[in-house]
Coordinates of N, CA and C in Angstrom, one line a residue:
X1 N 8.4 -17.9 -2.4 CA 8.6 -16.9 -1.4 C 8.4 -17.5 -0.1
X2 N 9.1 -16.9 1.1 CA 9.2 -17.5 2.2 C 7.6 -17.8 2.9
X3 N 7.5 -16.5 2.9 CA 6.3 -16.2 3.4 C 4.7 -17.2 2.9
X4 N 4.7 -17.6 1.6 CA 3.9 -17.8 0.5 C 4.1 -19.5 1.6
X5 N 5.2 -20.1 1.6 CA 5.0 -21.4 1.9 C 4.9 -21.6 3.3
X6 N 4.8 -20.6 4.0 CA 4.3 -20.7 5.4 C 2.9 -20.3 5.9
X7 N 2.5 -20.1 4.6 CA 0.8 -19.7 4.5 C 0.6 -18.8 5.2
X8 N 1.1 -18.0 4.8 CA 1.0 -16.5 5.4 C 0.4 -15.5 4.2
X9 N -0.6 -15.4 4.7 CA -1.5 -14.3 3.8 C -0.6 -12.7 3.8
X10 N -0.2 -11.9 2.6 CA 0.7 -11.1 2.6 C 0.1 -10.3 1.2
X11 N 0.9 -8.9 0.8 CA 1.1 -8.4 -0.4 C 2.1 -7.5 -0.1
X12 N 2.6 -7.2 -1.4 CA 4.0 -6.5 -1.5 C 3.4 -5.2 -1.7
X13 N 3.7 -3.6 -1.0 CA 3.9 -2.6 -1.7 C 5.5 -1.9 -1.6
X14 N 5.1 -0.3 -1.1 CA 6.1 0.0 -1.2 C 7.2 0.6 -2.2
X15 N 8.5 0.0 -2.2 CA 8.8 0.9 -3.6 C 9.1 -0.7 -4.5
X16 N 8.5 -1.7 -4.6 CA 8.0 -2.3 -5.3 C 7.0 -2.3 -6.2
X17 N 6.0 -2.0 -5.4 CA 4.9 -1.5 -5.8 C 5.0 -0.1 -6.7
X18 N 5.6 0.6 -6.0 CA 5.4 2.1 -6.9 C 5.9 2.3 -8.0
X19 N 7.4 1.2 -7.8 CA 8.2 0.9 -9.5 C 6.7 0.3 -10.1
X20 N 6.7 -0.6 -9.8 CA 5.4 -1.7 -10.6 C 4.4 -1.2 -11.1
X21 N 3.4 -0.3 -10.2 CA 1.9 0.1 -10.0 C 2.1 1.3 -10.6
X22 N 2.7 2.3 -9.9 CA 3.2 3.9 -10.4 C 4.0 4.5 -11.5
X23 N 5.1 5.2 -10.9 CA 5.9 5.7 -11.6 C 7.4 5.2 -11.1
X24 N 7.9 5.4 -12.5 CA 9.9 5.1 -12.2 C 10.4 6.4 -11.3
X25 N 10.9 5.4 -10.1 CA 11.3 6.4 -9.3 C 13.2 6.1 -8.8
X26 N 14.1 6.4 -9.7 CA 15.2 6.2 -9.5 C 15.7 6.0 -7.7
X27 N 15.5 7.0 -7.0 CA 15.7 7.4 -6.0 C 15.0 6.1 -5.0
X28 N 14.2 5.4 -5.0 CA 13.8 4.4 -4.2 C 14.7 3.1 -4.3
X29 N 15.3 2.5 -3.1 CA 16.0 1.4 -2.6 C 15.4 0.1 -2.9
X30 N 16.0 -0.5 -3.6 CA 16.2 -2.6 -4.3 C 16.2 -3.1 -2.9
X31 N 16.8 -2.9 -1.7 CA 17.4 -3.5 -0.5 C 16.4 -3.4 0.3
X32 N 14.3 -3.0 -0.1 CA 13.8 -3.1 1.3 C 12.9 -3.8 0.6
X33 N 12.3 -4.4 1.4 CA 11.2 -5.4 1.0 C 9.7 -4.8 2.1
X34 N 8.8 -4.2 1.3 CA 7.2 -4.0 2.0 C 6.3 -5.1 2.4
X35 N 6.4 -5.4 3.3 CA 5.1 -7.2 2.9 C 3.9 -6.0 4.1
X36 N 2.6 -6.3 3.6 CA 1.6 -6.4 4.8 C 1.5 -7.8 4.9
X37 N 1.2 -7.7 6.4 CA -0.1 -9.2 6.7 C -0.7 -8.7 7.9
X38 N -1.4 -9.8 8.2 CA -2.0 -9.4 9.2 C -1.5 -9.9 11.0
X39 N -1.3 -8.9 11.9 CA -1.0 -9.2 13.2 C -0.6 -10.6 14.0
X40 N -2.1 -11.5 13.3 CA -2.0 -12.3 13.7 C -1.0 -13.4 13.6
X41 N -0.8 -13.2 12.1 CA 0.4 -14.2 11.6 C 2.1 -13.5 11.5
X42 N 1.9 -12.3 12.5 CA 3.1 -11.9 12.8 C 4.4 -12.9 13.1
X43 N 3.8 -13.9 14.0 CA 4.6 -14.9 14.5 C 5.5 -15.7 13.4
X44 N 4.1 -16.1 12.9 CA 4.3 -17.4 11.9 C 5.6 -16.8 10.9
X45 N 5.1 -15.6 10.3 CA 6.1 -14.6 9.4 C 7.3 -14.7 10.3
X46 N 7.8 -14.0 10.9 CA 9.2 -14.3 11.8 C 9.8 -15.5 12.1
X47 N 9.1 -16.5 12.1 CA 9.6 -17.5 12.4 C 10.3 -18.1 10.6
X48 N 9.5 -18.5 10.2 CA 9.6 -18.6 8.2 C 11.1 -17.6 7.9
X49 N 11.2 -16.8 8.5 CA 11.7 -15.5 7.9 C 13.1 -16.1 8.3
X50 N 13.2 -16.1 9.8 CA 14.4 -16.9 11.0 C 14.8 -17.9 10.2
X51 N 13.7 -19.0 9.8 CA 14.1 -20.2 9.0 C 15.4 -19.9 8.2
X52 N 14.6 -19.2 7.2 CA 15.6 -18.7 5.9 C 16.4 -18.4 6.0
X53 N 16.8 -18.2 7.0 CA 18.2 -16.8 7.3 C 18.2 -15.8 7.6
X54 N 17.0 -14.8 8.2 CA 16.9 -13.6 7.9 C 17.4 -13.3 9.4
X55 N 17.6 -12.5 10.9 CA 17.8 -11.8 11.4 C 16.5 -11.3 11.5
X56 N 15.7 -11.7 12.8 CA 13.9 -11.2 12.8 C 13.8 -10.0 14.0
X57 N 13.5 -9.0 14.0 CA 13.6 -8.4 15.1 C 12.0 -7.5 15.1
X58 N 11.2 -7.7 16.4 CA 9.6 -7.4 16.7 C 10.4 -5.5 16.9
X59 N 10.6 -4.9 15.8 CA 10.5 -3.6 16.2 C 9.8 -2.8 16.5
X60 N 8.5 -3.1 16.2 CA 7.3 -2.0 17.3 C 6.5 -3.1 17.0
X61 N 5.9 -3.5 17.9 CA 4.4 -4.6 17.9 C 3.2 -4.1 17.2
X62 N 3.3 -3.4 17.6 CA 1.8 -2.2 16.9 C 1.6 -2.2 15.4
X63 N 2.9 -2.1 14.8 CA 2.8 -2.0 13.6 C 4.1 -2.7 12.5
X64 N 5.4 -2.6 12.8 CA 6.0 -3.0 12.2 C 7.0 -4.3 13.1
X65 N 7.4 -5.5 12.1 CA 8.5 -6.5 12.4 C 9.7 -5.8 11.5
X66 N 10.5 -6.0 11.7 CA 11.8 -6.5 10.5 C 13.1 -7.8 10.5
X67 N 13.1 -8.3 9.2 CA 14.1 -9.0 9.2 C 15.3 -9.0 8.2
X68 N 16.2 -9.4 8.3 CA 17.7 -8.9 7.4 C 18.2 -9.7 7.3
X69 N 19.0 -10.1 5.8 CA 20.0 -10.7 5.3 C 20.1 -10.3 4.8
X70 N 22.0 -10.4 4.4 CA 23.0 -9.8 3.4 C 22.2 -8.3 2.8
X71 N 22.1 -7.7 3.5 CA 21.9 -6.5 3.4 C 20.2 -6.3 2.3
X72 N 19.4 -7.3 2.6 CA 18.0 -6.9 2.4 C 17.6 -6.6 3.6
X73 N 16.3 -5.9 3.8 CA 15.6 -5.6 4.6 C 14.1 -6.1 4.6
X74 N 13.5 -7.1 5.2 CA 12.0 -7.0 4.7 C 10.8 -6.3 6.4
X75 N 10.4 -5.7 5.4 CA 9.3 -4.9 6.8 C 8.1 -5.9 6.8
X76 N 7.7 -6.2 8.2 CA 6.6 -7.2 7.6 C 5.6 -6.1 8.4
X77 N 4.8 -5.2 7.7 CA 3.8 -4.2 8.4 C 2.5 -4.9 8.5
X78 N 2.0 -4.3 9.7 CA 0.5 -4.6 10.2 C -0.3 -3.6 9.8
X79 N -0.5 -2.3 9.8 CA -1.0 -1.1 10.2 C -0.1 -0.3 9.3
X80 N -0.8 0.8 8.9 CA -0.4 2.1 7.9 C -0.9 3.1 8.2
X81 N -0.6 4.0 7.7 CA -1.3 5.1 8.0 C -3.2 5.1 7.4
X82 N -3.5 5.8 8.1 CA -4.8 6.0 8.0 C -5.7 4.5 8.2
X83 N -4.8 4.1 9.0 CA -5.6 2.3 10.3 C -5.7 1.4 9.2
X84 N -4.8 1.4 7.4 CA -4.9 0.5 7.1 C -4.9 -1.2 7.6
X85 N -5.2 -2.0 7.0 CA -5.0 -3.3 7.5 C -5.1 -4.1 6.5
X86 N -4.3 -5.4 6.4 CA -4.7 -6.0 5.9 C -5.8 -6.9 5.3
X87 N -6.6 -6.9 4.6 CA -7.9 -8.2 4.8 C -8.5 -8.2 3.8
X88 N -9.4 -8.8 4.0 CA -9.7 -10.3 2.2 C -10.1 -9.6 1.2
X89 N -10.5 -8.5 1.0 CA -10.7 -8.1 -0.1 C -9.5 -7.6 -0.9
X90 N -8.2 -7.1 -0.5 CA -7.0 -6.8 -0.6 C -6.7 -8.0 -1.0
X91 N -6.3 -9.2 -0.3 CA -6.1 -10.1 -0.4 C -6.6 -10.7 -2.1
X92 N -8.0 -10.8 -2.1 CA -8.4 -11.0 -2.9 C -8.4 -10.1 -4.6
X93 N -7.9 -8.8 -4.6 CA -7.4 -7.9 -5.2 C -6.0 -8.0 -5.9
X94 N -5.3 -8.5 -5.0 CA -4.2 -8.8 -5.3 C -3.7 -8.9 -6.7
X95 N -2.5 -8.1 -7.0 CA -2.3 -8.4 -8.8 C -1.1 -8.9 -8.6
X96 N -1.2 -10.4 -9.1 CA 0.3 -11.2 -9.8 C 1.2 -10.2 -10.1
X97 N 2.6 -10.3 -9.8 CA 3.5 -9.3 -10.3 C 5.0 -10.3 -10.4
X98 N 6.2 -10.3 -11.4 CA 7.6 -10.9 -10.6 C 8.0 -10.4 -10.7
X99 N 8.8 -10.3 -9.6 CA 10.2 -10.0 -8.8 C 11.2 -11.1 -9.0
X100 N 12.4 -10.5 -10.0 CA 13.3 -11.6 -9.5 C 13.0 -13.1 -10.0
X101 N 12.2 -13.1 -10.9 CA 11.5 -14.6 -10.9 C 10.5 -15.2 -10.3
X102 N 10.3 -14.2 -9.1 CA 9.5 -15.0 -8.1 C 8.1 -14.1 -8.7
X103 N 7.2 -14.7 -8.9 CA 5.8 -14.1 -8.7 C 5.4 -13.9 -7.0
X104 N 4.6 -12.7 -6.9 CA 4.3 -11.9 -5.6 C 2.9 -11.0 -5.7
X105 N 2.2 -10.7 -4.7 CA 0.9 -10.7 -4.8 C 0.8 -8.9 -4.0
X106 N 1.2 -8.3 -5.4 CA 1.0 -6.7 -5.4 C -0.4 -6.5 -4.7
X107 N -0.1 -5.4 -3.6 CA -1.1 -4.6 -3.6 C -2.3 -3.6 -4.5
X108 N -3.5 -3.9 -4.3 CA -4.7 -3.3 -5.4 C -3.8 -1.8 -5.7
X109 N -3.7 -1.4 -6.8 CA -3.2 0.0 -6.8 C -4.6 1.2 -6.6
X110 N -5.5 0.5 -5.9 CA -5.9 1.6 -5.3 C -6.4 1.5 -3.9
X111 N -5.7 0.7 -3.5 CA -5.5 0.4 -1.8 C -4.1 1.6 -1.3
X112 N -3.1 1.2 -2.5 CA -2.1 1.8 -2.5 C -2.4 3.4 -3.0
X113 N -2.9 3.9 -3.5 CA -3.2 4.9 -3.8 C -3.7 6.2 -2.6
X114 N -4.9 5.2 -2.1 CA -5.3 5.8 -0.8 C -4.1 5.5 0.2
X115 N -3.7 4.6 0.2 CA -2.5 4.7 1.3 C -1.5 5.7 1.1
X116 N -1.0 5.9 -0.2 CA 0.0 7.1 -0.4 C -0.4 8.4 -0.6
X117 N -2.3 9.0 -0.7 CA -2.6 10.1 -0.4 C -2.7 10.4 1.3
X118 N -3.0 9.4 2.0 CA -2.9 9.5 3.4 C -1.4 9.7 4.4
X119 N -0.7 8.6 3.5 CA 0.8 8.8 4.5 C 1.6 10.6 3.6
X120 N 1.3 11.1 2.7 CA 1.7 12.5 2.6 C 1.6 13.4 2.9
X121 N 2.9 13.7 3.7 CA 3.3 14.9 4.3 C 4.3 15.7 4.3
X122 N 4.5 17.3 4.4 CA 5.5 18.2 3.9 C 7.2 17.2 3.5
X123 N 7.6 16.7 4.4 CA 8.7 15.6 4.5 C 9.0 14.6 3.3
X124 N 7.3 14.1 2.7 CA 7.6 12.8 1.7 C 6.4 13.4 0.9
X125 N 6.8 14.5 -0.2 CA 6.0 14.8 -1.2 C 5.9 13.7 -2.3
X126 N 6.5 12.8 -2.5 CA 6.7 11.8 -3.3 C 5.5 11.2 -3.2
X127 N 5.2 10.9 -1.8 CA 4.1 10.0 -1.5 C 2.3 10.7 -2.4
X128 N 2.6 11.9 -2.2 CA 1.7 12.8 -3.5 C 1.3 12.0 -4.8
X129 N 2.8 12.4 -5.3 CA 2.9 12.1 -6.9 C 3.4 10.4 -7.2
X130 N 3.1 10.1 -6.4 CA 3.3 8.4 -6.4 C 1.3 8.0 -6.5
X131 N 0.6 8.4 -5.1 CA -0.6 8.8 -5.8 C -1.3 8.9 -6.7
X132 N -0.6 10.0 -7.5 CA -1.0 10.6 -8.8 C -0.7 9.1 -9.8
X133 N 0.4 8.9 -9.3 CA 0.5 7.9 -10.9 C 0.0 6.9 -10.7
X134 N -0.8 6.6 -9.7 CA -1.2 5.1 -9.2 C -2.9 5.8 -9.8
X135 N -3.9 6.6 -9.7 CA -5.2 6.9 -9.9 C -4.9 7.3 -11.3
X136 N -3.7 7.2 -12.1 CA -3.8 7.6 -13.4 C -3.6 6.2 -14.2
X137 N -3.5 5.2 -14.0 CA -3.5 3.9 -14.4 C -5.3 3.9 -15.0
X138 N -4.7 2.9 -16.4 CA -6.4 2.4 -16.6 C -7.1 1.4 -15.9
X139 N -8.3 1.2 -15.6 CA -9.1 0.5 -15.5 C -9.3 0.5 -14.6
X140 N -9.0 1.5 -13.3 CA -9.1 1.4 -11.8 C -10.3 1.1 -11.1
X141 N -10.5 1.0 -10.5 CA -11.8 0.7 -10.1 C -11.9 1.7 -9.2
X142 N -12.9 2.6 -9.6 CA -13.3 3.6 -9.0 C -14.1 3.2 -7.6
X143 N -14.8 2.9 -7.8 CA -16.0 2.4 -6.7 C -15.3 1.8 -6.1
X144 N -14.4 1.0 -6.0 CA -13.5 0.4 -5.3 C -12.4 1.4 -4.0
X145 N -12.3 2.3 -5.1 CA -11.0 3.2 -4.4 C -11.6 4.1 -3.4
X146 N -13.4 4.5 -4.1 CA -14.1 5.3 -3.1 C -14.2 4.8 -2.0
X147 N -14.6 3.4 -1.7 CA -15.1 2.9 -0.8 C -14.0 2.4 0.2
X148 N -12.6 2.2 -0.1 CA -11.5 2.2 0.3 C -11.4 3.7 1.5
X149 N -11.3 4.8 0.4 CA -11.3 5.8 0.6 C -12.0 6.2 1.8
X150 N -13.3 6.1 2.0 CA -14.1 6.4 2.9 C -13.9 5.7 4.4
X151 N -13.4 4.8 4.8 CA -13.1 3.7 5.2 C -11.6 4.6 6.4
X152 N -10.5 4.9 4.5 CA -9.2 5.5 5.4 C -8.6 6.9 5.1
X153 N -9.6 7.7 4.4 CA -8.8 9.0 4.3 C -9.9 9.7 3.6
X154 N -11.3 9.9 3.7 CA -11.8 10.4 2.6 C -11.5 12.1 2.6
X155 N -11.0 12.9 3.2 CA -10.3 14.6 2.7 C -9.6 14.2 2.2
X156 N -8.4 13.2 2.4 CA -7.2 13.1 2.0 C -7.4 12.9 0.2
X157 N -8.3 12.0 -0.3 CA -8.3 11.3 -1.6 C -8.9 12.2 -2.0
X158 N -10.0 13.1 -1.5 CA -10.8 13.9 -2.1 C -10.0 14.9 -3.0
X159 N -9.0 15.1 -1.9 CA -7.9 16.2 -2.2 C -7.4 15.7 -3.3
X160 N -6.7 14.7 -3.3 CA -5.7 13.9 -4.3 C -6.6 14.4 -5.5
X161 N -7.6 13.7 -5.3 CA -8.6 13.7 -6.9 C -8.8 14.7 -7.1
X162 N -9.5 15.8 -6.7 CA -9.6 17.1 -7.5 C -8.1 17.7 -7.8
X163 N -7.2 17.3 -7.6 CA -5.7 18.2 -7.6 C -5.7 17.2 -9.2
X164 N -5.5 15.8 -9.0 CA -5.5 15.3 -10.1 C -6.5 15.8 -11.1
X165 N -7.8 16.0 -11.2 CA -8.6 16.5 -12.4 C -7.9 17.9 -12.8
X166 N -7.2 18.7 -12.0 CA -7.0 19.7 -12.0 C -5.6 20.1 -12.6
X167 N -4.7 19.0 -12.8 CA -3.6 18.8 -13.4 C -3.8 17.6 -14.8
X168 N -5.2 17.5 -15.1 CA -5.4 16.6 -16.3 C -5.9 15.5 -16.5
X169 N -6.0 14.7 -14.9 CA -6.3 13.6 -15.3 C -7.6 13.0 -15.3
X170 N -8.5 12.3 -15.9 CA -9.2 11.7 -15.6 C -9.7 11.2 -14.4
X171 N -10.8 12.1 -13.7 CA -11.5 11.7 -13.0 C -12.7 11.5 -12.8
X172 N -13.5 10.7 -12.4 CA -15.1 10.3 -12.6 C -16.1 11.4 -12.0
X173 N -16.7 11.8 -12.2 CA -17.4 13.2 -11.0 C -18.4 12.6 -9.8
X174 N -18.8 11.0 -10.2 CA -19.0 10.1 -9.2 C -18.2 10.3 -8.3
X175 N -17.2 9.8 -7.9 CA -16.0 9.5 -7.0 C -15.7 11.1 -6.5
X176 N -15.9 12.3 -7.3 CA -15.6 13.3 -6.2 C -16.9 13.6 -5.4
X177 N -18.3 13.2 -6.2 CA -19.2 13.5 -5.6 C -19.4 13.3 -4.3
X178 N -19.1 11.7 -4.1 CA -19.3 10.8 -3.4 C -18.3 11.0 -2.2
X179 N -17.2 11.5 -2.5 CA -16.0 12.1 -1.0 C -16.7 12.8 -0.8
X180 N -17.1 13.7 -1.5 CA -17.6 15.6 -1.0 C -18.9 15.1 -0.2
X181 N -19.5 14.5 -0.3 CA -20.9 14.0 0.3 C -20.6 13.6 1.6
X182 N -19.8 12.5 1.5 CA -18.8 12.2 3.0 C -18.5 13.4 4.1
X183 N -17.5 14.0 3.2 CA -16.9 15.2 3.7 C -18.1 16.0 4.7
X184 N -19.0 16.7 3.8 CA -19.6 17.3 4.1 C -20.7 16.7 5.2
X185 N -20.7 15.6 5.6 CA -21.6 15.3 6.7 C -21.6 15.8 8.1

């Protein structure tokens, strides 16, 4: 990957991620590409990107780059909703995934999880039940997602999780305790 040999610290979400991590969502686009990194190597990324061929354009500095060929799209985001960011423990979370051949370094599905209870709204109900199937995966790391959580959305997840226990799934009574505790301060 471009990015990978320009030593640019990155992970894929998105609708990569949510085919991968989540649920089959027919309705999501093959032609965009999600990368986080971080700000600083905004540069470095655009330049790598230019290399390859891509068409690099700094569309809002604050948070998002994009660059294009033959009708891909790759977003290179800084910032998400709820002041996500990139950084080392994501990084270090990261789950091997391929694309295409290429191995790529998926977002923790519960980085993504809190990210997609936070960016939902009336508009992109998806981002809900994309949620839901990302906290319904085994082996999540709860303590992980809480502490995520608290960090960038803790009503938001609180919500997610009790809706989720409440439609069936497995949830720890830790993890709601521990929002509600938040919440209530």
């Amino acid at each position: 990957m471009t990015l990978r040999g320009a030593a640019v610290p990155h992970v894929v979400f998105g609708s990569i991620a949510t085919k991968a991590l989540g649920r089959p969502r027919p309705d999501l686009p093959d032609e965009d590409i999600d990368l986080m990194i971080r700000p600083p190597e905004a540069a470095t990324a655009r330049r790598a990107l230019h290399e390859a061929g891509f068409v690099v354009e700094e569309t809002d500095p604050s948070w998002i780059n994009q660059a294009k060929r033959g009708g891909v799209t790759v977003d290179l985001i800084f910032r998400t909703a709820g002041e996500m960011h990139l950084d080392q423990e994501m990084l270090d979370r990261a789950i091997p995934f391929e694309v295409s051949g290429v191995e790529v370094p998926l977002i923790p599905a519960e980085d993504f999880a809190v990210m997609k209870a936070v960016l939902y709204q009336e508009h992109r109900p998806f981002d809900w039940f994309d949620a839901l199937a990302l906290i319904s995966r085994p082996q999540l790391d709860w303590e992980y997602l809480v502490r995520r959580a608290l960090r960038h959305g803790a009503q938001r997840v609180l919500s997610l999780l009790i809706y989720a226990r409440s439609s069936g799934l497995t949830v720890p009574n830790e993890a709601i305790a521990e929002l509600t505790r938040s919440v209530d301060r």
